[in-house]
Amino acid sequence: SFDDSLVAMARKGPLARLVVASLALAFSSSRLLCFHACRTPSTCSTELTGHRPVTTGHWSPWGGGHRAVEPIPKSPKAWRKALPHDAVPVRQFLHLHRYLQIWRVHWIGPENLDRAGLRVTGMDTYAIVASVLLQVITGFYGSVPEPDDTDERLKYPNLHRLMYEGQMIFASVSVVCSTYTMVMFLLCKIYSVMALGMYKDVSYDLFQAATGRFRLRAFWSLIIAMHSFLVSFAMNLFTRIKGNRGLCFFFVGMMGIIPVVYDWQIIYQIAEKYVYN
C-alpha cells in the first residue's frame, strides 16, 4: 500500500526521510496546500459573505454525500482575499531550486527550449488575437453607413452625425493599435526563433531583455484596441436602430461594457501580483 511504501522509503537514508517528512507536512496541513477545498466548505466563502456555503443535493465523490456550492466573490479585494495566501510562502520555498536552473541557463546554457517555446507561443498568441481583432474591425469599419440628413426617420440628426464620427475615430484607433500589436509580436517571435535556431542563446536572452518595453507597449495597445472596438460597437447600435430605441440600446451597450472591462482589470491585478511580482 501507499503507507507501506512510505515506511520503506523512510528506512533507506536521510534523503528519503526528508522526502517522507515533506510529504507528511504537505498532506497533513490542509491550510498549506488547500487540499481541504474538495472535501469541506472553504473558509474563504465565509470570510467573503459572512455565512456558510449552501449545500446542494449533488453527490460528491470526495465524501460527505453532498457538494458545497460556494458564493462567488464580487470585488477585486474579495478575489484577492479568497486566494490561498497561506500556501504561497511554503510553495515558494519548495521551488527555490528554480533559481539554480535559471542561473545555469543564464551563465552556462544552453537555453531551455521548452520554456523558450512557451514564451514564443505567448507572443504568437498575442499576434493571432490582434490579427483576428484587426479582421473584425476592418469588416466593421467598412459596414458603418453614413447618416443621411434627408432621412425622415432620423429623430436626432446631429447626434447621428456625432455617433458616426465617433465610430470612425474609435474604429481607426482600434485598427492602428491592433496592427501595432500584431506586427510587434510577430517581429519579436521571428527574431527569437531565429536566434534559438542559430544556437545564439545569449543573443536570444539579450534580445528578450532589450525588447521588453516594446512588448509591454504592444500589450497595452491590444487592450486599447479592444476597448475602442467595444465602444465603437455600442455606438453602432444607435446608428442601426434609430430613434429613442437606438439611444436606449446604446446606453445598454455601454453599461454592458463596464462589467467586461471590470473583470479584465481583476485579471490584470492578479497577474501583476502573482505572475510578474
Short mmCIF file of N, CA, C and O in Angstrom, two decimals, residues 150-226:
data_model
loop_
_atom_site.label_atom_id
_atom_site.label_comp_id
_atom_site.label_asym_id
_atom_site.label_seq_id
_atom_site.Cartn_x
_atom_site.Cartn_y
_atom_site.Cartn_z
N THR A 150 -31.32 63.71 -44.95
CA THR A 150 -32.67 63.86 -45.50
C THR A 150 -33.61 62.74 -45.07
O THR A 150 -34.79 62.76 -45.42
N ASP A 151 -33.10 61.77 -44.33
CA ASP A 151 -33.94 60.66 -43.88
C ASP A 151 -34.90 61.15 -42.81
O ASP A 151 -34.47 61.72 -41.79
N GLU A 152 -36.18 60.92 -43.02
CA GLU A 152 -37.20 61.37 -42.06
C GLU A 152 -37.22 60.56 -40.78
O GLU A 152 -37.77 60.99 -39.78
N ARG A 153 -36.64 59.36 -40.82
CA ARG A 153 -36.63 58.52 -39.63
C ARG A 153 -35.61 58.99 -38.60
O ARG A 153 -35.65 58.54 -37.45
N LEU A 154 -34.70 59.86 -39.00
CA LEU A 154 -33.70 60.35 -38.06
C LEU A 154 -34.33 61.37 -37.12
O LEU A 154 -34.69 62.48 -37.53
N LYS A 155 -34.46 60.98 -35.88
CA LYS A 155 -35.07 61.87 -34.90
C LYS A 155 -34.04 62.85 -34.33
O LYS A 155 -34.40 63.96 -33.91
N TYR A 156 -32.76 62.41 -34.28
CA TYR A 156 -31.68 63.26 -33.79
C TYR A 156 -30.57 63.29 -34.85
O TYR A 156 -29.57 62.55 -34.74
N PRO A 157 -30.71 64.09 -35.90
CA PRO A 157 -29.71 64.07 -36.98
C PRO A 157 -28.32 64.50 -36.53
O PRO A 157 -27.32 63.91 -36.95
N ASN A 158 -28.23 65.51 -35.70
CA ASN A 158 -26.91 65.94 -35.22
C ASN A 158 -26.24 64.87 -34.37
O ASN A 158 -25.02 64.65 -34.46
N LEU A 159 -27.04 64.20 -33.55
CA LEU A 159 -26.50 63.12 -32.71
C LEU A 159 -26.05 61.94 -33.57
O LEU A 159 -25.03 61.29 -33.28
N HIS A 160 -26.79 61.65 -34.64
CA HIS A 160 -26.40 60.58 -35.56
C HIS A 160 -25.07 60.91 -36.23
O HIS A 160 -24.21 60.03 -36.38
N ARG A 161 -24.90 62.14 -36.63
CA ARG A 161 -23.64 62.54 -37.24
C ARG A 161 -22.49 62.43 -36.24
O ARG A 161 -21.39 61.98 -36.57
N LEU A 162 -22.75 62.82 -35.01
CA LEU A 162 -21.73 62.73 -33.97
C LEU A 162 -21.37 61.27 -33.68
O LEU A 162 -20.18 60.93 -33.51
N MET A 163 -22.38 60.40 -33.63
CA MET A 163 -22.13 58.98 -33.40
C MET A 163 -21.33 58.37 -34.55
O MET A 163 -20.44 57.54 -34.34
N TYR A 164 -21.66 58.76 -35.75
CA TYR A 164 -20.93 58.24 -36.92
C TYR A 164 -19.46 58.63 -36.87
O TYR A 164 -18.56 57.80 -37.09
N GLU A 165 -19.20 59.88 -36.58
CA GLU A 165 -17.82 60.34 -36.49
C GLU A 165 -17.09 59.67 -35.32
O GLU A 165 -15.90 59.34 -35.42
N GLY A 166 -17.80 59.47 -34.22
CA GLY A 166 -17.19 58.77 -33.09
C GLY A 166 -16.83 57.33 -33.43
O GLY A 166 -15.78 56.82 -33.03
N GLN A 167 -17.71 56.65 -34.17
CA GLN A 167 -17.40 55.28 -34.60
C GLN A 167 -16.16 55.24 -35.47
O GLN A 167 -15.31 54.36 -35.33
N MET A 168 -16.04 56.20 -36.39
CA MET A 168 -14.87 56.23 -37.26
C MET A 168 -13.59 56.47 -36.46
O MET A 168 -12.55 55.85 -36.72
N ILE A 169 -13.68 57.34 -35.46
CA ILE A 169 -12.49 57.63 -34.65
C ILE A 169 -12.08 56.41 -33.84
O ILE A 169 -10.91 55.98 -33.85
N PHE A 170 -13.03 55.80 -33.13
CA PHE A 170 -12.70 54.64 -32.29
C PHE A 170 -12.28 53.45 -33.14
O PHE A 170 -11.37 52.70 -32.75
N ALA A 171 -12.91 53.24 -34.29
CA ALA A 171 -12.51 52.14 -35.16
C ALA A 171 -11.12 52.37 -35.73
O ALA A 171 -10.32 51.43 -35.84
N SER A 172 -10.78 53.61 -36.05
CA SER A 172 -9.44 53.91 -36.56
C SER A 172 -8.38 53.67 -35.48
O SER A 172 -7.31 53.09 -35.75
N VAL A 173 -8.68 54.08 -34.25
CA VAL A 173 -7.74 53.83 -33.15
C VAL A 173 -7.56 52.33 -32.93
O VAL A 173 -6.43 51.85 -32.71
N SER A 174 -8.64 51.59 -33.01
CA SER A 174 -8.56 50.15 -32.83
C SER A 174 -7.75 49.49 -33.93
O SER A 174 -6.97 48.56 -33.68
N VAL A 175 -7.91 49.95 -35.17
CA VAL A 175 -7.15 49.38 -36.29
C VAL A 175 -5.66 49.64 -36.12
O VAL A 175 -4.82 48.73 -36.28
N VAL A 176 -5.30 50.88 -35.78
CA VAL A 176 -3.89 51.22 -35.62
C VAL A 176 -3.26 50.45 -34.47
O VAL A 176 -2.15 49.89 -34.59
N CYS A 177 -3.96 50.37 -33.33
CA CYS A 177 -3.40 49.69 -32.16
C CYS A 177 -3.27 48.19 -32.38
O CYS A 177 -2.26 47.57 -32.01
N SER A 178 -4.28 47.56 -32.98
CA SER A 178 -4.20 46.12 -33.23
C SER A 178 -3.13 45.81 -34.27
O SER A 178 -2.43 44.78 -34.16
N THR A 179 -2.95 46.67 -35.27
CA THR A 179 -1.88 46.46 -36.24
C THR A 179 -0.51 46.57 -35.58
O THR A 179 0.40 45.76 -35.85
N TYR A 180 -0.34 47.54 -34.71
CA TYR A 180 0.92 47.70 -33.98
C TYR A 180 1.21 46.46 -33.14
O TYR A 180 2.35 45.95 -33.13
N THR A 181 0.21 45.94 -32.44
CA THR A 181 0.39 44.75 -31.61
C THR A 181 0.76 43.54 -32.46
O THR A 181 1.68 42.78 -32.12
N MET A 182 0.05 43.34 -33.55
CA MET A 182 0.31 42.17 -34.39
C MET A 182 1.72 42.19 -34.97
O MET A 182 2.46 41.20 -34.87
N VAL A 183 2.13 43.32 -35.53
CA VAL A 183 3.45 43.40 -36.15
C VAL A 183 4.56 43.31 -35.10
O VAL A 183 5.58 42.62 -35.30
N MET A 184 4.38 43.94 -33.96
CA MET A 184 5.42 43.94 -32.93
C MET A 184 5.66 42.53 -32.39
O MET A 184 6.82 42.08 -32.29
N PHE A 185 4.60 41.81 -32.05
CA PHE A 185 4.79 40.46 -31.52
C PHE A 185 5.26 39.49 -32.59
O PHE A 185 5.99 38.54 -32.29
N LEU A 186 4.86 39.69 -33.83
CA LEU A 186 5.37 38.83 -34.90
C LEU A 186 6.87 39.05 -35.10
O LEU A 186 7.62 38.08 -35.28
N LEU A 187 7.33 40.29 -35.07
CA LEU A 187 8.76 40.55 -35.20
C LEU A 187 9.54 39.95 -34.04
O LEU A 187 10.61 39.33 -34.23
N CYS A 188 9.02 40.11 -32.82
CA CYS A 188 9.69 39.53 -31.65
C CYS A 188 9.75 38.00 -31.76
O CYS A 188 10.77 37.38 -31.43
N LYS A 189 8.68 37.39 -32.23
CA LYS A 189 8.67 35.95 -32.37
C LYS A 189 9.66 35.49 -33.44
O LYS A 189 10.42 34.53 -33.25
N ILE A 190 9.67 36.17 -34.58
CA ILE A 190 10.54 35.76 -35.69
C ILE A 190 12.00 35.82 -35.28
O ILE A 190 12.77 34.87 -35.48
N TYR A 191 12.43 36.93 -34.67
CA TYR A 191 13.83 37.06 -34.32
C TYR A 191 14.22 36.19 -33.13
O TYR A 191 15.37 35.76 -33.04
N SER A 192 13.27 35.90 -32.24
CA SER A 192 13.56 34.99 -31.14
C SER A 192 13.79 33.57 -31.65
O SER A 192 14.76 32.90 -31.27
N VAL A 193 12.90 33.12 -32.53
CA VAL A 193 13.06 31.78 -33.10
C VAL A 193 14.33 31.70 -33.94
O VAL A 193 15.05 30.69 -33.94
N MET A 194 14.65 32.77 -34.66
CA MET A 194 15.86 32.78 -35.49
C MET A 194 17.11 32.66 -34.61
O MET A 194 18.05 31.93 -34.94
N ALA A 195 17.13 33.40 -33.49
CA ALA A 195 18.29 33.33 -32.60
C ALA A 195 18.45 31.94 -31.99
O ALA A 195 19.57 31.41 -31.91
N LEU A 196 17.35 31.33 -31.57
CA LEU A 196 17.44 29.99 -31.00
C LEU A 196 17.82 28.97 -32.06
O LEU A 196 18.58 28.03 -31.79
N GLY A 197 17.32 29.13 -33.27
CA GLY A 197 17.66 28.20 -34.34
C GLY A 197 19.10 28.27 -34.76
O GLY A 197 19.66 27.29 -35.27
N MET A 198 19.76 29.41 -34.57
CA MET A 198 21.16 29.59 -34.94
C MET A 198 22.09 29.38 -33.76
O MET A 198 23.26 29.76 -33.81
N TYR A 199 21.58 28.77 -32.66
CA TYR A 199 22.38 28.46 -31.46
C TYR A 199 22.95 29.72 -30.81
O TYR A 199 24.01 29.69 -30.19
N LYS A 200 22.23 30.82 -30.93
CA LYS A 200 22.65 32.07 -30.30
C LYS A 200 21.79 32.31 -29.08
O LYS A 200 20.93 33.18 -29.04
N ASP A 201 22.04 31.48 -28.05
CA ASP A 201 21.23 31.57 -26.84
C ASP A 201 21.45 32.89 -26.11
O ASP A 201 20.51 33.47 -25.55
N VAL A 202 22.70 33.35 -26.08
CA VAL A 202 22.98 34.62 -25.40
C VAL A 202 22.31 35.78 -26.15
O VAL A 202 21.75 36.69 -25.54
N SER A 203 22.36 35.74 -27.47
CA SER A 203 21.69 36.79 -28.25
C SER A 203 20.18 36.77 -28.03
O SER A 203 19.53 37.82 -27.98
N TYR A 204 19.61 35.56 -27.89
CA TYR A 204 18.18 35.45 -27.60
C TYR A 204 17.85 36.11 -26.27
O TYR A 204 16.87 36.85 -26.14
N ASP A 205 18.68 35.83 -25.25
CA ASP A 205 18.43 36.41 -23.93
C ASP A 205 18.55 37.93 -23.98
O ASP A 205 17.73 38.66 -23.39
N LEU A 206 19.55 38.44 -24.66
CA LEU A 206 19.72 39.89 -24.78
C LEU A 206 18.58 40.52 -25.57
O LEU A 206 18.12 41.62 -25.25
N PHE A 207 18.12 39.84 -26.60
CA PHE A 207 17.01 40.36 -27.40
C PHE A 207 15.73 40.44 -26.57
O PHE A 207 14.97 41.42 -26.67
N GLN A 208 15.48 39.43 -25.75
CA GLN A 208 14.29 39.45 -24.89
C GLN A 208 14.36 40.59 -23.89
O GLN A 208 13.36 41.25 -23.60
N ALA A 209 15.54 40.83 -23.34
CA ALA A 209 15.68 41.93 -22.37
C ALA A 209 15.55 43.29 -23.03
O ALA A 209 14.98 44.22 -22.45
N ALA A 210 16.07 43.44 -24.25
CA ALA A 210 16.04 44.74 -24.93
C ALA A 210 14.67 45.10 -25.47
O ALA A 210 14.34 46.28 -25.61
N THR A 211 13.85 44.11 -25.78
CA THR A 211 12.54 44.37 -26.38
C THR A 211 11.40 44.27 -25.37
O THR A 211 10.24 44.24 -25.78
N GLY A 212 11.72 44.21 -24.09
CA GLY A 212 10.67 44.07 -23.09
C GLY A 212 9.71 45.25 -23.09
O GLY A 212 8.48 45.08 -23.01
N ARG A 213 10.24 46.48 -23.19
CA ARG A 213 9.36 47.66 -23.16
C ARG A 213 8.48 47.73 -24.40
O ARG A 213 7.34 48.21 -24.33
N PHE A 214 8.97 47.23 -25.53
CA PHE A 214 8.15 47.25 -26.74
C PHE A 214 7.01 46.23 -26.65
O PHE A 214 5.90 46.49 -27.13
N ARG A 215 7.29 45.09 -26.07
CA ARG A 215 6.23 44.09 -25.88
C ARG A 215 5.18 44.59 -24.90
O ARG A 215 3.98 44.31 -25.06
N LEU A 216 5.61 45.34 -23.88
CA LEU A 216 4.65 45.92 -22.94
C LEU A 216 3.77 46.95 -23.64
O LEU A 216 2.55 46.99 -23.42
N ARG A 217 4.35 47.77 -24.49
CA ARG A 217 3.55 48.73 -25.25
C ARG A 217 2.57 48.01 -26.18
O ARG A 217 1.41 48.44 -26.33
N ALA A 218 3.02 46.93 -26.80
CA ALA A 218 2.14 46.19 -27.69
C ALA A 218 0.98 45.56 -26.93
O ALA A 218 -0.15 45.50 -27.44
N PHE A 219 1.23 45.09 -25.71
CA PHE A 219 0.16 44.51 -24.91
C PHE A 219 -0.91 45.55 -24.59
O PHE A 219 -2.11 45.32 -24.79
N TRP A 220 -0.49 46.71 -24.10
CA TRP A 220 -1.47 47.75 -23.77
C TRP A 220 -2.11 48.32 -25.02
O TRP A 220 -3.25 48.80 -24.98
N SER A 221 -1.41 48.27 -26.14
CA SER A 221 -2.03 48.68 -27.40
C SER A 221 -3.17 47.74 -27.77
O SER A 221 -4.21 48.17 -28.27
N LEU A 222 -2.99 46.43 -27.50
CA LEU A 222 -4.09 45.48 -27.75
C LEU A 222 -5.27 45.76 -26.83
O LEU A 222 -6.44 45.66 -27.26
N ILE A 223 -5.01 46.09 -25.58
CA ILE A 223 -6.10 46.41 -24.65
C ILE A 223 -6.86 47.65 -25.12
O ILE A 223 -8.10 47.70 -25.10
N ILE A 224 -6.13 48.67 -25.56
CA ILE A 224 -6.78 49.88 -26.07
C ILE A 224 -7.61 49.56 -27.31
O ILE A 224 -8.73 50.09 -27.50
N ALA A 225 -7.09 48.69 -28.18
CA ALA A 225 -7.83 48.31 -29.39
C ALA A 225 -9.14 47.61 -29.03
O ALA A 225 -10.19 47.89 -29.64
N MET A 226 -9.11 46.72 -28.06
CA MET A 226 -10.34 46.02 -27.67
C MET A 226 -11.34 46.98 -27.04
O MET A 226 -12.55 46.90 -27.32
#
